[in-house]
Coordinates of C-alpha atoms and ligand atoms in Angstrom, one line a residue:
X1 CA -10.2 -42.2 25.1
X2 CA -14.0 -42.2 25.1
X3 CA -13.9 -42.6 21.3
X4 CA -11.7 -45.7 21.7
X5 CA -14.1 -47.1 24.2
X6 CA -17.1 -46.6 22.0
X7 CA -15.4 -48.1 19.0
X8 CA -14.7 -51.2 21.1
X9 CA -18.4 -51.4 21.9
X10 CA -19.6 -51.1 18.3
X11 CA -19.8 -54.8 17.4
X12 CA -22.0 -55.3 20.5
X13 CA -24.5 -52.6 19.5
X14 CA -27.5 -53.4 17.3
X15 CA -26.6 -52.9 13.6
X16 CA -29.7 -50.7 13.0
X17 CA -28.4 -48.4 15.7
X18 CA -24.8 -48.2 14.3
X19 CA -26.3 -47.5 10.9
X20 CA -27.7 -44.2 12.1
X21 CA -24.3 -42.6 12.4
X22 CA -22.6 -44.8 9.8
X23 CA -24.8 -43.9 6.8
X24 CA -23.1 -40.6 6.2
X25 CA -20.0 -42.6 5.0
X26 CA -21.8 -44.9 2.6
X27 CA -24.0 -44.2 -0.5
X28 CA -26.4 -46.9 0.6
X29 CA -26.9 -50.7 0.4
X30 CA -27.8 -51.0 -3.3
X31 CA -26.2 -50.3 -6.7
X32 CA -28.8 -47.6 -7.4
X33 CA -27.6 -45.7 -4.3
X34 CA -24.0 -45.6 -5.6
X35 CA -25.3 -44.5 -9.0
X36 CA -27.4 -41.7 -7.5
X37 CA -24.6 -40.4 -5.2
X38 CA -22.1 -40.5 -8.1
X39 CA -24.6 -38.6 -10.4
X40 CA -24.9 -35.9 -7.7
X41 CA -21.1 -35.6 -7.3
X42 CA -20.7 -35.4 -11.1
X43 CA -23.2 -32.6 -11.1
X44 CA -20.8 -30.7 -8.8
X45 CA -17.8 -31.4 -11.1
X46 CA -16.5 -34.2 -8.9
X47 CA -15.6 -37.6 -10.2
X48 CA -16.1 -40.8 -8.1
X49 CA -14.5 -44.1 -7.6
X50 CA -17.2 -46.7 -6.7
X51 CA -16.4 -49.4 -4.2
X52 CA -18.5 -52.4 -3.3
X53 CA -18.1 -53.1 0.4
X54 CA -16.9 -56.5 1.7
X55 CA -13.4 -57.9 2.4
X56 CA -11.6 -61.0 3.6
X57 CA -13.8 -63.5 1.8
X58 CA -13.1 -67.2 1.8
X59 CA -16.0 -68.8 0.0
X60 CA -15.9 -69.4 -3.8
X61 CA -19.7 -68.7 -4.2
X62 CA -19.4 -65.4 -2.4
X63 CA -16.3 -64.4 -4.5
X64 CA -18.3 -65.1 -7.7
X65 CA -21.2 -63.1 -6.3
X66 CA -19.0 -60.1 -5.7
X67 CA -17.5 -60.4 -9.2
X68 CA -21.0 -60.4 -10.8
X69 CA -21.9 -57.4 -8.6
X70 CA -18.9 -55.4 -9.9
X71 CA -19.7 -56.4 -13.5
X72 CA -23.3 -55.1 -13.0
X73 CA -22.0 -52.0 -11.4
X74 CA -19.7 -51.3 -14.3
X75 CA -22.6 -51.8 -16.8
X76 CA -24.9 -49.6 -14.7
X77 CA -22.3 -46.8 -14.5
X78 CA -21.6 -47.0 -18.3
X79 CA -25.4 -47.0 -19.1
X80 CA -25.9 -44.0 -16.9
X81 CA -22.9 -42.2 -18.5
X82 CA -21.3 -41.5 -15.1
X83 CA -17.8 -40.1 -14.6
X84 CA -16.3 -42.6 -12.3
X85 CA -13.7 -45.3 -11.8
X86 CA -13.8 -48.4 -9.5
X87 CA -11.9 -49.5 -6.5
X88 CA -11.4 -53.1 -5.5
X89 CA -10.1 -54.9 -2.4
X90 CA -8.3 -58.1 -3.3
X91 CA -9.3 -59.9 -0.1
X92 CA -12.9 -59.6 -1.3
X93 CA -11.8 -62.0 -4.0
X94 CA -10.0 -64.5 -1.8
X95 CA -6.4 -63.1 -1.9
X96 CA -5.5 -64.8 1.4
X97 CA -6.9 -68.2 0.5
X98 CA -6.4 -68.6 -3.3
X99 CA -4.2 -66.0 -4.9
X100 CA -4.7 -67.4 -8.4
X101 CA -8.5 -67.3 -8.1
X102 CA -8.2 -63.7 -6.8
X103 CA -5.9 -62.5 -9.6
X104 CA -8.1 -64.2 -12.2
X105 CA -11.3 -62.7 -10.8
X106 CA -9.9 -59.2 -10.6
X107 CA -8.5 -59.6 -14.1
X108 CA -12.1 -60.3 -15.3
X109 CA -13.3 -57.1 -13.6
X110 CA -10.5 -55.0 -15.0
X111 CA -11.0 -56.4 -18.5
X112 CA -14.7 -55.5 -18.3
X113 CA -13.9 -52.0 -17.1
X114 CA -11.2 -51.5 -19.7
X115 CA -13.5 -52.6 -22.5
X116 CA -15.6 -49.5 -21.7
X117 CA -12.5 -47.3 -21.3
X118 CA -12.9 -47.3 -17.5
X119 CA -10.2 -47.5 -14.8
X120 CA -9.9 -49.8 -11.7
X121 CA -7.7 -49.1 -8.7
X122 CA -6.5 -51.9 -6.4
X123 CA -6.9 -50.7 -2.8
X124 CA -4.1 -51.5 -0.4
X125 CA -4.9 -53.6 2.6
X126 CA -2.8 -54.7 5.6
X127 CA 0.8 -55.8 5.4
X128 CA 0.1 -59.5 4.9
X129 CA -1.3 -58.3 1.5
X130 CA 1.3 -55.7 0.4
X131 CA 3.6 -57.8 -1.7
X132 CA 0.8 -59.7 -3.3
X133 CA -1.2 -56.6 -4.2
X134 CA 1.9 -54.9 -5.7
X135 CA 2.5 -58.1 -7.8
X136 CA -1.1 -58.2 -8.9
X137 CA -0.8 -54.5 -10.0
X138 CA 2.3 -55.3 -12.1
X139 CA 0.7 -58.3 -13.8
X140 CA -2.4 -56.2 -14.7
X141 CA -0.4 -53.2 -15.7
X142 CA 1.3 -55.2 -18.5
X143 CA -2.1 -56.3 -19.8
X144 CA -4.2 -53.1 -19.2
X145 CA -1.5 -50.4 -19.2
X146 CA -4.0 -47.4 -19.0
X147 CA -6.8 -48.9 -16.9
X148 CA -5.3 -50.0 -13.6
X149 CA -3.8 -48.3 -10.6
X150 CA -2.6 -49.1 -7.0
X151 CA -2.7 -47.6 -3.6
X152 CA 0.4 -47.1 -1.4
X153 CA 0.4 -46.1 2.3
X154 CA 2.6 -43.3 3.6
X155 CA 2.7 -44.9 7.1
X156 CA 4.7 -47.8 5.8
X157 CA 8.5 -47.4 6.0
X158 CA 8.9 -49.4 2.7
X159 CA 6.7 -47.2 0.6
X160 CA 9.5 -45.1 -1.0
X161 CA 11.3 -48.3 -2.0
X162 CA 8.0 -49.6 -3.4
X163 CA 7.7 -46.4 -5.5
X164 CA 11.3 -46.9 -6.7
X165 CA 10.7 -50.5 -7.6
X166 CA 7.5 -49.6 -9.5
X167 CA 9.3 -46.9 -11.4
X168 CA 12.0 -49.4 -12.5
X169 CA 9.3 -51.8 -13.5
X170 CA 7.7 -49.1 -15.6
X171 CA 10.9 -48.6 -17.6
X172 CA 10.1 -45.1 -18.7
X173 CA 6.6 -45.7 -20.0
X174 CA 5.0 -43.2 -17.6
X175 CA 2.1 -45.6 -16.7
X176 CA 2.5 -45.9 -12.9
X177 CA -0.7 -44.5 -11.2
X178 CA -0.7 -44.4 -7.4
X179 CA -3.2 -43.3 -4.8
X180 CA -1.1 -42.2 -1.9
X181 CA -2.9 -42.2 1.5
X182 CA -1.8 -42.4 5.2
X183 CA -2.9 -46.0 5.7
X184 CA -5.7 -47.3 7.9
X185 CA -4.6 -50.6 9.4
X186 CA -2.9 -51.2 12.7
X187 CA 0.7 -52.2 11.8
X188 CA 3.7 -52.9 14.0
X189 CA 6.2 -50.2 14.7
X190 CA 9.0 -52.1 12.8
X191 CA 7.0 -51.7 9.6
X192 CA 5.1 -48.4 10.1
X193 CA 5.6 -44.9 11.3
X194 CA 3.3 -44.3 14.3
X195 CA 3.3 -40.6 14.9
X196 CA 1.2 -38.1 12.9
X197 CA 4.3 -36.0 12.2
X198 CA 6.3 -38.9 10.8
X199 CA 3.4 -40.2 8.7
X200 CA 2.8 -36.7 7.3
X201 CA 6.5 -36.2 6.6
X202 CA 6.7 -39.5 4.8
X203 CA 3.5 -38.7 2.8
X204 CA 5.1 -35.5 1.4
X205 CA 8.4 -37.3 0.7
X206 CA 6.5 -40.0 -1.2
X207 CA 4.4 -37.4 -3.1
X208 CA 7.4 -35.4 -4.0
X209 CA 9.1 -38.5 -5.4
X210 CA 6.0 -39.2 -7.5
X211 CA 5.9 -35.6 -8.8
X212 CA 9.7 -35.7 -9.7
X213 CA 9.4 -39.0 -11.5
X214 CA 6.2 -38.6 -13.5
X215 CA 4.1 -41.0 -11.4
X216 CA 0.4 -40.1 -11.6
X217 CA -0.5 -39.0 -8.1
X218 CA -4.0 -39.4 -6.6
X219 CA -3.6 -37.4 -3.3
X220 CA -6.0 -39.1 -0.9
X221 CA -6.3 -37.1 2.3
X222 CA -8.6 -34.9 4.4
X223 CA -5.6 -33.5 6.3
X224 CA -5.4 -29.7 5.7
X225 CA -1.7 -29.7 6.3
X226 CA -1.1 -32.3 3.7
X227 CA -3.4 -30.6 1.2
X228 CA -1.3 -27.4 1.7
X229 CA 1.9 -29.4 1.4
X230 CA 0.6 -30.8 -1.9
X231 CA -0.1 -27.3 -3.2
X232 CA 3.4 -26.2 -2.3
X233 CA 5.0 -29.2 -4.1
X234 CA 2.8 -28.7 -7.1
X235 CA 4.1 -25.1 -7.4
X236 CA 7.7 -26.2 -6.8
X237 CA 7.5 -28.9 -9.5
X238 CA 5.3 -26.9 -11.8
X239 CA 3.0 -29.9 -12.0
X240 CA 0.7 -30.3 -15.0
X241 CA -3.0 -30.7 -14.0
X242 CA -3.3 -34.0 -15.8
X243 CA -0.7 -35.7 -13.6
X244 CA -2.5 -35.5 -10.3
X245 CA -5.9 -35.4 -8.6
X246 CA -7.2 -35.1 -5.1
X247 CA -9.3 -37.8 -3.5
X248 CA -11.5 -37.9 -0.5
X249 CA -13.9 -40.3 1.2
X250 CA -17.7 -39.8 0.8
X251 CA -19.0 -38.0 3.9
X252 CA -15.7 -36.6 5.1
X253 CA -14.6 -32.9 5.2
X254 CA -17.0 -31.6 2.5
X255 CA -15.9 -28.0 3.1
X256 CA -12.2 -28.8 2.5
X257 CA -13.3 -30.8 -0.6
X258 CA -15.2 -27.8 -1.9
X259 CA -12.3 -25.4 -1.3
X260 CA -10.1 -27.7 -3.5
X261 CA -12.7 -28.0 -6.2
X262 CA -13.2 -24.2 -6.2
X263 CA -9.5 -23.8 -6.9
X264 CA -10.1 -25.8 -10.1
X265 CA -8.3 -29.0 -9.1
X266 CA -9.6 -32.4 -10.1
X267 CA -11.3 -34.2 -7.2
X268 CA -12.5 -37.8 -7.0
X269 CA -14.7 -39.1 -4.1
X270 CA -14.6 -42.7 -2.9
X271 CA -18.2 -43.9 -3.0
X272 CA -18.6 -47.1 -1.0
X273 CA -21.9 -49.0 -1.0
X274 CA -23.3 -52.4 -0.2
X275 CA -24.7 -54.6 2.5
X276 CA -21.3 -55.3 4.1
X277 CA -21.0 -51.7 5.4
X278 CA -20.2 -52.5 9.0
X279 CA -16.4 -53.0 9.0
X280 CA -15.8 -50.0 6.7
X281 CA -18.0 -47.7 8.8
X282 CA -16.2 -48.9 12.0
X283 CA -12.9 -47.8 10.5
X284 CA -14.4 -44.4 9.5
X285 CA -16.0 -43.9 13.0
X286 CA -12.6 -44.6 14.6
X287 CA -11.0 -41.8 12.6
X288 CA -13.8 -39.3 13.3
X289 CA -12.6 -37.0 16.1
X290 CA -16.3 -36.2 16.9
X291 CA -17.5 -39.8 17.0
X292 CA -18.3 -39.9 20.7
X293 CA -20.5 -36.9 20.3
X294 CA -22.2 -38.3 17.3
X295 CA -23.1 -41.5 19.0
X296 CA -24.3 -39.8 22.2
X297 CA -26.5 -37.6 20.0
X298 CA -27.8 -40.7 18.2
X299 CA -28.7 -42.2 21.6
X300 CA -30.7 -39.2 22.5
X301 CA -32.4 -38.8 19.1
X302 CA -33.5 -42.4 19.4
X303 CA -35.1 -41.5 22.6
Ligands
FAD401 C1 -10.0 -41.8 -1.5 C2 -9.3 -42.6 -0.3 C3 -9.0 -43.9 -0.5 C4 -8.3 -44.6 0.5 N1 -7.9 -45.9 0.3 C5 -7.2 -46.5 1.2 C6 -6.6 -47.8 1.0 O1 -6.7 -48.4 -0.1 N2 -5.9 -48.4 2.0 C7 -5.7 -47.7 3.2 O2 -5.0 -48.3 4.1 N3 -6.3 -46.6 3.5 C8 -7.1 -45.9 2.5 N4 -7.6 -44.7 2.8 C9 -7.7 -44.2 4.2 C10 -6.5 -43.4 4.6 O3 -5.4 -44.3 4.7 C11 -6.7 -42.7 5.9 O4 -7.0 -43.7 6.9 C12 -7.8 -41.7 5.9 O5 -7.9 -41.0 4.7 C13 -7.6 -40.7 7.0 O6 -6.4 -40.0 6.9 P1 -6.3 -38.5 6.5 O7 -5.2 -38.3 5.5 O8 -7.6 -37.9 6.0 O9 -5.8 -37.8 7.9 P2 -6.4 -37.8 9.3 O10 -5.4 -37.2 10.1 O11 -7.0 -39.1 9.7 O12 -7.6 -36.8 9.2 C14 -7.5 -35.4 8.9 C15 -8.8 -34.7 9.3 O13 -9.9 -35.2 8.5 C16 -11.0 -35.3 9.3 N5 -11.5 -36.7 9.2 C17 -10.7 -37.8 8.8 N6 -11.4 -38.9 8.9 C18 -12.7 -38.5 9.3 C19 -13.9 -39.3 9.5 N7 -14.0 -40.6 9.3 N8 -15.0 -38.6 9.9 C20 -14.9 -37.2 10.1 N9 -13.8 -36.5 9.9 C21 -12.7 -37.1 9.5 C22 -10.7 -34.8 10.7 O14 -11.0 -33.5 10.7 C23 -9.2 -35.1 10.7 O15 -8.6 -34.2 11.7 C24 -8.2 -44.0 1.8 C25 -8.5 -42.6 1.9 C26 -9.1 -41.9 0.9 C27 -9.4 -40.5 1.1

């Protein structure tokens, strides 16, 4: 309750103040910050997926600016010989105002990454974007079969059907690569499971379908129960290590992350950076059960 109240107040607080307890979730505001954090993770045998923050853009100049930033990020990452992929949010490239411009812009980014043997994953946004983001994935998959992936959300009732549809589209090539996560947006009950139990049950149903059908699974969760469920399914399906990986967000549950890495499983951390950190951090703060405590501590630390 108090967490909800504080989240509602966040837009009214000075940004410098919100930054104090947000900065644990982002590498920093500049490319060099993302590079430094990724290098540190790589030194701990953890891969990264770098994400430039910003979403729901409507201005062509801004869309071009973000594209150039991604191109620069890819070049910097290659020059620094880092082990990372990239994540993109289609609304950053105008998905909701000009679908063709968005598809063309993301294609340029994927082409640049693929030319260096790098991988780009299309993040999944709210349900007004689901069909368009799946279509975009299918188009790019035909052109860059080994360098593009998608995210699906276990809270959506449609997700198992989407997996079946993608499997049919793949026609036995074994190219489908999905990050499965719970889902972060506030969706209506007709479309989305609402209780933790239902979402977790669906997550494991989706994951088992992926394991059974040779869909590469990026298991994105900090929920211990789901990590244990994934271990169980891996044993049951005798999964090969090169058909799945775990993924976590930067700054969240480092102990659980270490326990997975110590078992020898592949781990990739989502490393967001950029000047547009506010919306992303607000979503993370909402999910943090200790948020109220964090903010109260920040108030006192500030004096
Ligand atoms: C790599 C990655 C990529 C993602 N990409 C997308 C995407 O494209 N689209 C999308 O809709 N969602 C995405 N998400 C977010 C996801 O949908 C969930 O909202 C988020 O991961 C929280 O769900 P959870 O499985 O960790 O379970 P939860 O039940 O939310 O969390 C489990 C436990 O983890 C800890 N925890 C979780 N979040 C925090 C936090 N912020 N601060 C401190 N502790 C925390 C708590 O101990 C909590 O009890 C992504 C998540 C990850 C890990």
